[in-house]
Amino acid sequence: MEYEPVIGLEVHAQLLTKTKIFCGCSTRFGAEPNSHTCPVCLGMPGVLPVLNKKVVEYAIKMALATNCTINSSNVWARKNYFYPDLPKGYQISQYDQPLAEHGYISLELGGSTKRIGITRIHMEEDAGKLIHDEINPVSYVDYNRTGVPLIEIVSEPDMRSPEEGAEYLRRLHEILVYLEICDGNMEEGSFRCDANVSLRPKGEDIFGTRTELKNMNSFRNVQRALEYEIKRQQYVLDNGDAVVQETRLWNDSQGMTHSMRGKEEAHDYRYFPDPDLVPVVISGDWIEEIRGSLPELPLEKRERFIKKYGIPPYDAGVLTASRALADFFETVAIKSGRPKLASNWVMGDLLGHLNEDKLLMEECPIRAQALSDMIGLIENGTISGKIAKDVFEEMWRSAKDPKEIIEEKGLVQITDSSALEAVIDQVLKHNSSQLEDYRKGKDKLFGFFVGQVMKATKGKANPKIVNEILQKKLSK
Ligand code: ADP
Ligand code: MG
Ligand code: ZN
């Protein structure tokens, strides 16, 4: 039997507010355990939560960026369960009146565009973190993360392959980071994904029973976990057995998923409206004000770069991977007036060096102005493209201006015809056997002579003029 996978993803994104959602404690990651806590986030009796307005603003940004309808009245709900990482015994979340619903994002897949529906986005608080001693039968709890603001973004079951799932996650991640509302760090848990997957016979309309996968901390692992789980379910179905609806944990080192617990149902949580918090009423004016503050999103930027600068879609994709990179490219493209050259240098040499030195775009030692100056110097013939590579290296090391480097190192291109003619004469004289072969019809040797001239001038000869002179001399 041939099966079709059906995938829906739930993403938890930590919002980049300075303080927690219902108290003034810091959200900073990596502090001394339990140092960012107070009676509110520790769930002491008698305390009252006070909503952080920034949380709502950031959540609205994401809702607008994913084409959702925003509900004007938002209700907070208590989701009840007992676990040591949850000091109140309930999590403040949203249930039947979430922030936003009915959105979508677009994916570019193999040349076509596919929309993935967003079922809902709601706000909630994070739980604490349990740390289990590897040797002793002891567990520790750190409440620093308790009450850190999250949004949960639930997709429709619209994806049909692990690749589509991973692509959806990358795009969602990209939007959150572009909006500067989430740092997107998957290892620190700022961006977490639960993946739901089921199989159905090809052509069937009704969905099969799903399992929910947890504990994947990279895009690649989400894809691997889905691939494994699809194979596992297929095996179960082929054996005539039924898939059990359950939560399964991904084990990265084994490359397998294991059953963790039966799937809980919504009624297990005894949701009810939180009596300590009034509904949040969101005005149309506020929504429009936030809409006006949204930056250009990655997809729009990509399309604009292709149209405005005439660069290939591939380049546009690479160059819009982050806002900082896109801004850098755009400055170089405008200042140099050579977008394709700007794209080549930024994608090739600049990104190569950043990766090699493990630097962020923000830490790049070369300024956009300096790179566009260098492109200008290639364009006006002061240096060759080859010498420019050396100049770039030196710019990276010393952060000096290209002009300064060229003067200091005497790298100015030789464009003086008589000087080049003298070099060419020398080269032809010293390579008389090759010259003879060339004259007998071995045309390919033309490149060899050019190479020798470049070598003799340490790459400083203007290749165009060398070609012209050589052509003339060799046709005699
Ligand atoms: P819960 O909160 O209990 O996990 P939801 O109904 O909110 O349940 O659904 C969670 C996710 O599961 C959604 O992203 C949805 O698209 C996905 N989903 C629902 N049914 C299926 C299915 N049969 N196969 C794959 N994914 C599914
Ligand atoms: Mg779920
Ligand atoms: Zn607190």
Short mmCIF file of C-alpha atoms and ligand atoms in Angstrom, two decimals:
data_model
loop_
_atom_site.label_atom_id
_atom_site.label_comp_id
_atom_site.label_asym_id
_atom_site.label_seq_id
_atom_site.Cartn_x
_atom_site.Cartn_y
_atom_site.Cartn_z
CA MET A 1 0.00 0.00 0.00
CA GLU A 2 1.24 3.47 -0.80
CA TYR A 3 0.79 6.03 1.97
CA GLU A 4 0.80 9.78 2.08
CA PRO A 5 2.24 11.51 5.17
CA VAL A 6 0.22 14.31 6.77
CA ILE A 7 2.16 16.71 8.98
CA GLY A 8 1.11 19.57 11.27
CA LEU A 9 3.55 21.50 13.46
CA GLU A 10 3.23 23.29 16.79
CA VAL A 11 5.95 25.85 17.42
CA HIS A 12 6.75 27.55 20.71
CA ALA A 13 8.70 30.77 20.29
CA GLN A 14 10.11 32.67 23.24
CA LEU A 15 9.44 36.38 22.94
CA LEU A 16 12.36 38.79 23.34
CA THR A 17 10.92 40.91 26.14
CA LYS A 18 13.22 42.09 28.92
CA THR A 19 10.87 40.89 31.65
CA LYS A 20 8.51 37.96 32.14
CA ILE A 21 4.88 37.91 31.04
CA PHE A 22 3.18 38.47 34.44
CA CYS A 23 5.95 39.84 36.70
CA GLY A 24 9.03 42.08 36.50
CA CYS A 25 11.64 39.29 36.65
CA SER A 26 14.35 39.24 33.99
CA THR A 27 14.09 36.78 31.08
CA ARG A 28 17.85 36.63 30.52
CA PHE A 29 19.12 33.13 29.66
CA GLY A 30 21.95 31.46 31.56
CA ALA A 31 21.67 33.20 34.94
CA GLU A 32 22.31 31.49 38.29
CA PRO A 33 19.41 29.02 38.82
CA ASN A 34 16.38 30.53 40.58
CA SER A 35 17.91 34.02 40.69
CA HIS A 36 15.24 35.44 38.35
CA THR A 37 12.21 34.61 40.45
CA CYS A 38 9.66 36.38 42.63
CA PRO A 39 6.46 35.43 44.48
CA VAL A 40 4.43 35.82 41.26
CA CYS A 41 6.40 33.47 39.03
CA LEU A 42 6.97 31.08 41.96
CA GLY A 43 3.20 30.79 42.34
CA MET A 44 2.99 31.90 45.97
CA PRO A 45 -0.53 32.14 47.40
CA GLY A 46 -2.23 35.52 47.21
CA VAL A 47 -0.14 37.10 44.46
CA LEU A 48 -1.66 38.55 41.30
CA PRO A 49 -0.32 38.51 37.75
CA VAL A 50 0.06 41.78 35.80
CA LEU A 51 0.27 41.48 32.03
CA ASN A 52 3.38 42.74 30.18
CA LYS A 53 2.02 44.81 27.26
CA LYS A 54 5.09 44.13 25.10
CA VAL A 55 4.11 40.45 24.96
CA VAL A 56 0.82 41.31 23.31
CA GLU A 57 2.52 43.74 20.91
CA TYR A 58 5.09 41.14 19.82
CA ALA A 59 2.44 38.45 19.44
CA ILE A 60 0.35 40.79 17.26
CA LYS A 61 3.41 41.40 15.07
CA MET A 62 3.70 37.68 14.39
CA ALA A 63 -0.05 37.36 13.81
CA LEU A 64 0.07 40.14 11.19
CA ALA A 65 3.19 38.74 9.53
CA THR A 66 1.43 35.38 9.14
CA ASN A 67 -1.81 36.85 7.74
CA CYS A 68 -3.94 35.94 10.76
CA THR A 69 -7.20 37.48 11.88
CA ILE A 70 -6.71 39.05 15.30
CA ASN A 71 -9.44 38.57 17.89
CA SER A 72 -10.44 41.83 19.53
CA SER A 73 -11.12 40.10 22.85
CA ASN A 74 -8.51 37.74 24.29
CA VAL A 75 -9.21 35.49 27.23
CA TRP A 76 -6.56 33.95 29.49
CA ALA A 77 -7.14 30.36 30.49
CA ARG A 78 -5.66 28.12 33.13
CA LYS A 79 -4.26 24.86 31.80
CA ASN A 80 -4.09 22.58 34.82
CA TYR A 81 -1.57 19.82 35.31
CA PHE A 82 0.76 18.69 38.03
CA TYR A 83 4.48 18.65 37.42
CA PRO A 84 7.38 19.95 39.52
CA ASP A 85 8.41 22.50 36.86
CA LEU A 86 5.03 24.24 37.23
CA PRO A 87 4.86 25.84 40.67
CA LYS A 88 1.26 27.13 40.42
CA GLY A 89 -0.10 23.75 39.27
CA TYR A 90 -1.44 25.46 36.17
CA GLN A 91 -0.02 27.30 33.19
CA ILE A 92 -1.59 30.60 32.12
CA SER A 93 -2.36 30.14 28.43
CA GLN A 94 -5.17 30.84 26.00
CA TYR A 95 -7.81 28.37 24.96
CA ASP A 96 -11.04 29.15 23.13
CA GLN A 97 -10.37 32.85 22.54
CA PRO A 98 -6.76 32.94 21.37
CA LEU A 99 -4.96 35.99 20.03
CA ALA A 100 -5.20 35.13 16.36
CA GLU A 101 -6.54 32.55 13.91
CA HIS A 102 -6.88 31.60 10.22
CA GLY A 103 -3.50 32.71 8.89
CA TYR A 104 -0.98 31.25 6.47
CA ILE A 105 2.59 31.51 5.27
CA SER A 106 3.88 30.79 1.78
CA LEU A 107 6.63 28.31 1.00
CA GLU A 108 8.66 28.23 -2.21
CA LEU A 109 8.99 24.56 -3.08
CA GLY A 110 10.67 23.37 -6.26
CA GLY A 111 9.67 26.45 -8.22
CA SER A 112 6.06 26.64 -7.03
CA THR A 113 4.43 28.36 -4.08
CA LYS A 114 2.44 26.50 -1.44
CA ARG A 115 0.43 28.00 1.38
CA ILE A 116 0.56 26.40 4.79
CA GLY A 117 -2.36 27.35 7.00
CA ILE A 118 -1.83 28.73 10.50
CA THR A 119 -4.66 27.49 12.69
CA ARG A 120 -3.97 29.78 15.62
CA ILE A 121 -1.42 31.81 17.55
CA HIS A 122 -1.81 32.18 21.27
CA MET A 123 0.21 33.65 24.14
CA GLU A 124 1.26 31.72 27.23
CA GLU A 125 3.87 31.47 29.95
CA ASP A 126 6.74 29.00 29.93
CA ALA A 127 7.29 26.40 32.66
CA GLY A 128 10.52 25.90 34.64
CA LYS A 129 13.31 23.54 33.82
CA LEU A 130 14.14 20.23 35.45
CA ILE A 131 17.74 19.12 35.56
CA HIS A 132 18.25 15.44 36.26
CA ASP A 133 21.49 14.35 37.88
CA GLU A 134 23.18 11.85 35.58
CA ILE A 135 24.58 9.73 38.41
CA ASN A 136 22.56 10.27 41.59
CA PRO A 137 18.79 9.78 41.74
CA VAL A 138 18.26 13.51 42.21
CA SER A 139 16.52 16.16 40.15
CA TYR A 140 16.87 19.92 40.41
CA VAL A 141 14.44 22.58 39.34
CA ASP A 142 15.29 26.01 37.95
CA TYR A 143 12.38 28.48 37.91
CA ASN A 144 14.19 31.20 35.94
CA ARG A 145 12.28 30.22 32.83
CA THR A 146 8.92 30.07 34.64
CA GLY A 147 6.74 32.89 33.33
CA VAL A 148 8.93 33.71 30.33
CA PRO A 149 6.55 34.74 27.51
CA LEU A 150 5.88 32.36 24.64
CA ILE A 151 3.69 32.30 21.61
CA GLU A 152 2.45 28.99 20.31
CA ILE A 153 1.93 28.85 16.57
CA VAL A 154 -0.18 25.89 15.44
CA SER A 155 -0.22 24.94 11.77
CA GLU A 156 -2.93 23.20 9.82
CA PRO A 157 -2.04 19.61 8.83
CA ASP A 158 -1.00 20.95 5.42
CA MET A 159 2.47 19.52 4.96
CA ARG A 160 3.03 16.34 2.99
CA SER A 161 6.72 15.52 3.48
CA PRO A 162 9.49 15.96 6.06
CA GLU A 163 11.19 18.44 3.67
CA GLU A 164 8.05 20.56 3.60
CA GLY A 165 7.92 20.43 7.38
CA ALA A 166 11.52 21.59 7.70
CA GLU A 167 10.98 24.32 5.10
CA TYR A 168 7.91 25.60 6.96
CA LEU A 169 9.94 25.77 10.16
CA ARG A 170 12.79 27.65 8.49
CA ARG A 171 10.40 30.25 7.09
CA LEU A 172 8.58 30.66 10.40
CA HIS A 173 11.91 31.00 12.19
CA GLU A 174 13.10 33.55 9.64
CA ILE A 175 9.97 35.68 10.11
CA LEU A 176 10.29 35.65 13.92
CA VAL A 177 13.93 36.71 13.75
CA TYR A 178 13.24 39.39 11.10
CA LEU A 179 10.53 40.83 13.32
CA GLU A 180 13.11 40.91 16.16
CA ILE A 181 10.59 39.35 18.54
CA CYS A 182 12.48 36.05 19.09
CA ASP A 183 16.20 35.26 19.02
CA GLY A 184 15.44 31.93 17.33
CA ASN A 185 18.06 30.03 19.31
CA MET A 186 16.96 26.39 19.05
CA GLU A 187 19.64 25.01 21.37
CA GLU A 188 18.63 27.33 24.20
CA GLY A 189 14.99 26.47 23.55
CA SER A 190 13.85 29.87 22.25
CA PHE A 191 12.33 28.10 19.23
CA ARG A 192 10.87 24.64 19.87
CA CYS A 193 8.78 22.40 17.68
CA ASP A 194 6.41 19.50 18.27
CA ALA A 195 5.72 17.60 15.08
CA ASN A 196 2.45 15.74 14.47
CA VAL A 197 2.43 13.12 11.77
CA SER A 198 0.05 10.51 10.42
CA LEU A 199 -0.23 8.35 7.31
CA ARG A 200 -3.19 7.73 5.07
CA PRO A 201 -3.55 5.61 1.96
CA LYS A 202 -2.83 7.69 -1.16
CA GLY A 203 -6.08 9.16 -2.47
CA GLU A 204 -7.88 8.87 0.89
CA ASP A 205 -9.50 12.07 2.29
CA ILE A 206 -9.71 11.14 5.95
CA PHE A 207 -6.62 11.60 8.11
CA GLY A 208 -5.05 8.68 9.91
CA THR A 209 -4.15 8.50 13.61
CA ARG A 210 -1.26 10.80 14.45
CA THR A 211 1.66 10.68 16.81
CA GLU A 212 3.26 13.77 18.28
CA LEU A 213 7.07 14.01 18.26
CA LYS A 214 9.03 16.06 20.78
CA ASN A 215 12.62 16.80 21.69
CA MET A 216 14.10 17.82 18.33
CA ASN A 217 16.48 20.77 18.71
CA SER A 218 17.38 21.56 15.10
CA PHE A 219 15.65 21.79 11.73
CA ARG A 220 17.60 18.77 10.61
CA ASN A 221 16.44 16.72 13.57
CA VAL A 222 12.82 17.62 12.95
CA GLN A 223 13.23 16.32 9.41
CA ARG A 224 15.05 13.18 10.58
CA ALA A 225 12.46 12.47 13.29
CA LEU A 226 9.63 12.81 10.75
CA GLU A 227 11.42 10.55 8.29
CA TYR A 228 11.92 7.90 10.95
CA GLU A 229 8.37 8.16 12.24
CA ILE A 230 6.86 7.85 8.75
CA LYS A 231 8.81 4.63 8.20
CA ARG A 232 7.79 3.32 11.61
CA GLN A 233 4.08 4.01 11.07
CA GLN A 234 4.28 2.46 7.63
CA TYR A 235 5.71 -0.69 9.17
CA VAL A 236 2.94 -0.77 11.79
CA LEU A 237 0.22 -0.34 9.14
CA ASP A 238 1.76 -2.86 6.75
CA ASN A 239 1.65 -5.41 9.57
CA GLY A 240 -2.08 -4.86 9.89
CA ASP A 241 -1.69 -3.07 13.24
CA ALA A 242 -3.06 0.35 14.22
CA VAL A 243 -0.98 3.44 14.99
CA VAL A 244 -1.47 4.44 18.63
CA GLN A 245 -2.16 8.11 19.28
CA GLU A 246 0.67 9.06 21.60
CA THR A 247 3.54 11.41 22.30
CA ARG A 248 6.94 10.11 21.24
CA LEU A 249 10.40 11.40 22.10
CA TRP A 250 13.12 11.77 19.50
CA ASN A 251 16.45 10.27 20.51
CA ASP A 252 19.13 12.02 18.53
CA SER A 253 22.01 9.61 19.11
CA GLN A 254 19.89 6.56 18.27
CA GLY A 255 18.07 8.29 15.41
CA MET A 256 14.76 6.85 16.67
CA THR A 257 11.54 7.91 18.38
CA HIS A 258 10.33 6.20 21.56
CA SER A 259 6.90 6.19 23.12
CA MET A 260 6.77 8.67 26.01
CA ARG A 261 3.13 8.77 27.08
CA GLY A 262 -0.38 8.40 25.77
CA LYS A 263 -1.70 11.54 24.15
CA GLU A 264 -3.54 13.76 26.60
CA GLU A 265 -6.83 15.30 25.47
CA ALA A 266 -7.80 18.93 25.98
CA HIS A 267 -10.40 17.96 28.62
CA ASP A 268 -7.62 16.39 30.69
CA TYR A 269 -6.35 19.90 31.37
CA ARG A 270 -9.63 21.22 32.81
CA TYR A 271 -9.19 24.55 31.05
CA PHE A 272 -11.12 27.47 32.53
CA PRO A 273 -10.85 31.27 32.26
CA ASP A 274 -8.28 32.72 34.68
CA PRO A 275 -10.22 34.73 37.27
CA ASP A 276 -7.10 36.80 38.10
CA LEU A 277 -6.79 38.32 34.63
CA VAL A 278 -9.28 40.44 32.70
CA PRO A 279 -9.73 39.79 28.97
CA VAL A 280 -7.33 41.75 26.77
CA VAL A 281 -9.21 44.03 24.41
CA ILE A 282 -7.22 44.86 21.29
CA SER A 283 -8.28 47.97 19.41
CA GLY A 284 -8.18 48.32 15.65
CA ASP A 285 -6.03 51.45 16.06
CA TRP A 286 -3.40 49.56 17.98
CA ILE A 287 -3.34 46.79 15.35
CA GLU A 288 -2.88 49.38 12.57
CA GLU A 289 -0.13 51.13 14.52
CA ILE A 290 1.73 47.82 14.87
CA ARG A 291 1.12 46.96 11.21
CA GLY A 292 2.76 50.25 10.28
CA SER A 293 5.86 49.35 12.29
CA LEU A 294 6.47 45.97 10.63
CA PRO A 295 9.73 45.64 8.71
CA GLU A 296 9.86 44.28 5.18
CA LEU A 297 9.54 40.50 5.54
CA PRO A 298 11.97 38.00 3.97
CA LEU A 299 9.69 36.88 1.14
CA GLU A 300 8.88 40.45 0.09
CA LYS A 301 12.54 41.41 0.32
CA ARG A 302 13.54 38.45 -1.84
CA GLU A 303 11.06 39.39 -4.54
CA ARG A 304 12.12 43.03 -4.43
CA PHE A 305 15.83 42.14 -4.73
CA ILE A 306 15.13 39.97 -7.79
CA LYS A 307 13.11 42.72 -9.48
CA LYS A 308 15.05 45.80 -8.45
CA TYR A 309 18.62 44.49 -8.69
CA GLY A 310 18.16 41.83 -11.35
CA ILE A 311 19.93 39.19 -9.26
CA PRO A 312 19.04 35.48 -9.59
CA PRO A 313 16.47 34.00 -7.14
CA TYR A 314 19.20 31.88 -5.62
CA ASP A 315 21.29 34.96 -4.75
CA ALA A 316 18.23 36.74 -3.40
CA GLY A 317 17.53 33.75 -1.14
CA VAL A 318 21.04 33.68 0.30
CA LEU A 319 21.26 37.46 0.71
CA THR A 320 17.99 37.77 2.62
CA ALA A 321 18.83 35.05 5.15
CA SER A 322 19.15 37.79 7.77
CA ARG A 323 18.20 41.44 7.92
CA ALA A 324 21.79 42.48 8.63
CA LEU A 325 23.11 40.60 5.59
CA ALA A 326 20.37 41.94 3.33
CA ASP A 327 21.03 45.51 4.47
CA PHE A 328 24.75 45.10 3.88
CA PHE A 329 24.24 43.75 0.37
CA GLU A 330 21.76 46.46 -0.48
CA THR A 331 24.12 49.22 0.63
CA VAL A 332 26.96 47.77 -1.47
CA ALA A 333 24.65 47.28 -4.46
CA ILE A 334 23.43 50.88 -4.35
CA LYS A 335 26.77 52.52 -3.61
CA SER A 336 28.70 50.53 -6.23
CA GLY A 337 25.89 50.59 -8.79
CA ARG A 338 26.86 46.98 -9.60
CA PRO A 339 24.31 44.71 -7.89
CA LYS A 340 25.48 41.45 -9.47
CA LEU A 341 29.11 42.13 -8.55
CA ALA A 342 28.01 43.17 -5.08
CA SER A 343 26.07 39.92 -4.75
CA ASN A 344 29.06 37.84 -5.90
CA TRP A 345 31.42 39.43 -3.40
CA VAL A 346 28.98 39.30 -0.50
CA MET A 347 27.86 35.71 -1.16
CA GLY A 348 31.31 34.40 -2.00
CA ASP A 349 34.19 36.06 -0.20
CA LEU A 350 32.36 37.86 2.55
CA LEU A 351 30.08 35.00 3.67
CA GLY A 352 32.97 32.56 3.26
CA HIS A 353 35.13 34.59 5.63
CA LEU A 354 32.30 35.12 8.12
CA ASN A 355 31.65 31.37 8.25
CA GLU A 356 35.31 30.53 8.53
CA ASP A 357 35.85 32.93 11.44
CA LYS A 358 32.42 32.07 12.92
CA LEU A 359 31.42 35.73 12.97
CA LEU A 360 27.98 37.25 12.79
CA MET A 361 27.21 39.78 10.08
CA GLU A 362 27.14 42.41 12.83
CA GLU A 363 30.80 41.63 13.59
CA CYS A 364 32.02 41.90 10.00
CA PRO A 365 35.30 43.86 9.85
CA ILE A 366 34.60 45.15 6.32
CA ARG A 367 32.18 48.05 5.99
CA ALA A 368 29.72 48.22 3.10
CA GLN A 369 31.32 51.47 1.93
CA ALA A 370 34.78 49.84 1.72
CA LEU A 371 33.48 46.89 -0.30
CA SER A 372 31.64 49.13 -2.74
CA ASP A 373 34.83 51.26 -3.09
CA MET A 374 36.72 48.11 -3.96
CA ILE A 375 34.15 47.15 -6.59
CA GLY A 376 34.52 50.65 -8.01
CA LEU A 377 38.29 50.15 -8.28
CA ILE A 378 37.78 46.93 -10.25
CA GLU A 379 35.25 48.64 -12.49
CA ASN A 380 37.49 51.61 -13.33
CA GLY A 381 40.43 49.32 -14.06
CA THR A 382 42.63 50.33 -11.12
CA ILE A 383 42.88 46.71 -9.99
CA SER A 384 42.09 43.40 -11.66
CA GLY A 385 39.51 40.99 -10.32
CA LYS A 386 42.32 38.72 -9.28
CA ILE A 387 44.23 41.38 -7.33
CA ALA A 388 40.93 42.35 -5.76
CA LYS A 389 40.93 38.96 -4.01
CA ASP A 390 44.20 39.89 -2.28
CA VAL A 391 42.92 43.37 -1.48
CA PHE A 392 39.82 41.78 0.06
CA GLU A 393 41.99 39.52 2.24
CA GLU A 394 43.90 42.54 3.47
CA MET A 395 40.68 44.48 4.09
CA TRP A 396 39.44 41.57 6.18
CA ARG A 397 42.65 41.45 8.22
CA SER A 398 43.33 45.13 8.70
CA ALA A 399 39.91 46.78 8.16
CA LYS A 400 41.76 49.35 6.01
CA ASP A 401 40.28 51.09 2.97
CA PRO A 402 40.99 49.39 -0.36
CA LYS A 403 42.69 52.52 -1.82
CA GLU A 404 45.12 52.62 1.06
CA ILE A 405 45.95 48.92 0.67
CA ILE A 406 46.49 49.26 -3.07
CA GLU A 407 48.86 52.21 -2.63
CA GLU A 408 50.77 50.62 0.23
CA LYS A 409 51.30 47.34 -1.59
CA GLY A 410 51.76 48.77 -5.09
CA LEU A 411 48.90 46.70 -6.45
CA VAL A 412 47.73 49.15 -9.09
CA GLN A 413 46.99 47.38 -12.34
CA ILE A 414 49.44 47.77 -15.23
CA THR A 415 47.53 49.29 -18.11
CA ASP A 416 50.49 50.89 -19.85
CA SER A 417 50.62 49.15 -23.27
CA SER A 418 54.31 49.64 -23.89
CA ALA A 419 55.23 48.24 -20.48
CA LEU A 420 52.98 45.24 -21.09
CA GLU A 421 54.33 44.77 -24.59
CA ALA A 422 57.82 44.48 -23.17
CA VAL A 423 56.69 41.79 -20.74
CA ILE A 424 54.88 39.91 -23.49
CA ASP A 425 57.95 39.98 -25.70
CA GLN A 426 59.98 38.47 -22.86
CA VAL A 427 57.39 35.75 -22.28
CA LEU A 428 57.29 34.79 -25.96
CA LYS A 429 61.07 34.74 -26.12
CA HIS A 430 61.38 32.42 -23.12
CA ASN A 431 58.72 30.05 -24.36
CA SER A 432 59.78 29.58 -27.94
CA SER A 433 58.79 25.91 -28.18
CA GLN A 434 55.24 26.71 -27.03
CA LEU A 435 55.21 29.57 -29.52
CA GLU A 436 56.15 27.14 -32.28
CA ASP A 437 53.36 24.73 -31.22
CA TYR A 438 50.90 27.58 -31.17
CA ARG A 439 51.85 28.63 -34.65
CA LYS A 440 51.31 25.00 -35.77
CA GLY A 441 47.69 25.29 -34.64
CA LYS A 442 47.65 24.52 -30.92
CA ASP A 443 45.24 27.38 -30.16
CA LYS A 444 44.77 26.37 -26.56
CA LEU A 445 48.22 27.72 -25.74
CA PHE A 446 46.85 31.26 -25.92
CA GLY A 447 45.70 30.91 -22.32
CA PHE A 448 49.14 29.66 -21.33
CA PHE A 449 50.75 32.86 -22.62
CA VAL A 450 48.22 35.02 -20.79
CA GLY A 451 48.99 33.06 -17.64
CA GLN A 452 52.72 33.59 -18.04
CA VAL A 453 52.23 37.35 -18.45
CA MET A 454 50.08 37.45 -15.32
CA LYS A 455 52.71 35.47 -13.45
CA ALA A 456 55.47 37.81 -14.58
CA THR A 457 53.49 40.86 -13.43
CA LYS A 458 52.31 39.21 -10.18
CA GLY A 459 48.75 39.42 -11.42
CA LYS A 460 48.86 43.15 -11.97
CA ALA A 461 48.59 43.17 -15.77
CA ASN A 462 45.26 44.34 -17.13
CA PRO A 463 43.95 41.11 -18.71
CA LYS A 464 42.00 42.88 -21.42
CA ILE A 465 45.05 44.76 -22.72
CA VAL A 466 47.23 41.65 -22.45
CA ASN A 467 44.72 39.79 -24.58
CA GLU A 468 44.69 42.50 -27.21
CA ILE A 469 48.47 42.75 -27.50
CA LEU A 470 48.93 38.98 -27.51
CA GLN A 471 46.30 38.59 -30.20
CA LYS A 472 48.11 41.09 -32.37
CA LYS A 473 51.57 39.58 -31.81
CA LEU A 474 50.47 35.99 -32.34
CA SER A 475 48.53 36.63 -35.51
CA LYS A 476 51.68 37.93 -37.16
P1 ADP B 1 -2.95 19.15 20.53
O1 ADP B 1 -2.87 20.54 21.08
O2 ADP B 1 -3.69 18.21 21.38
O3 ADP B 1 -1.63 18.60 20.13
P2 ADP B 1 -4.29 20.13 18.07
O4 ADP B 1 -5.66 19.73 17.60
O5 ADP B 1 -4.09 21.53 18.48
O6 ADP B 1 -3.87 19.14 19.21
O7 ADP B 1 -3.35 19.76 16.88
C1 ADP B 1 -2.01 19.84 16.97
C2 ADP B 1 -1.34 19.72 15.63
O8 ADP B 1 -1.58 18.46 15.05
C3 ADP B 1 -1.77 20.74 14.61
O9 ADP B 1 -0.61 21.32 14.06
C4 ADP B 1 -2.51 19.93 13.56
O10 ADP B 1 -2.31 20.44 12.28
C5 ADP B 1 -1.88 18.57 13.69
N1 ADP B 1 -2.73 17.45 13.33
C6 ADP B 1 -4.01 17.25 13.71
N2 ADP B 1 -4.46 16.10 13.20
C7 ADP B 1 -3.45 15.53 12.50
C8 ADP B 1 -3.28 14.31 11.77
N3 ADP B 1 -4.26 13.41 11.66
N4 ADP B 1 -2.09 14.09 11.19
C9 ADP B 1 -1.08 14.97 11.30
N5 ADP B 1 -1.17 16.11 11.98
C10 ADP B 1 -2.34 16.40 12.59
MG MG B 2 0.18 19.03 20.56
ZN ZN B 3 8.85 36.79 38.83
#
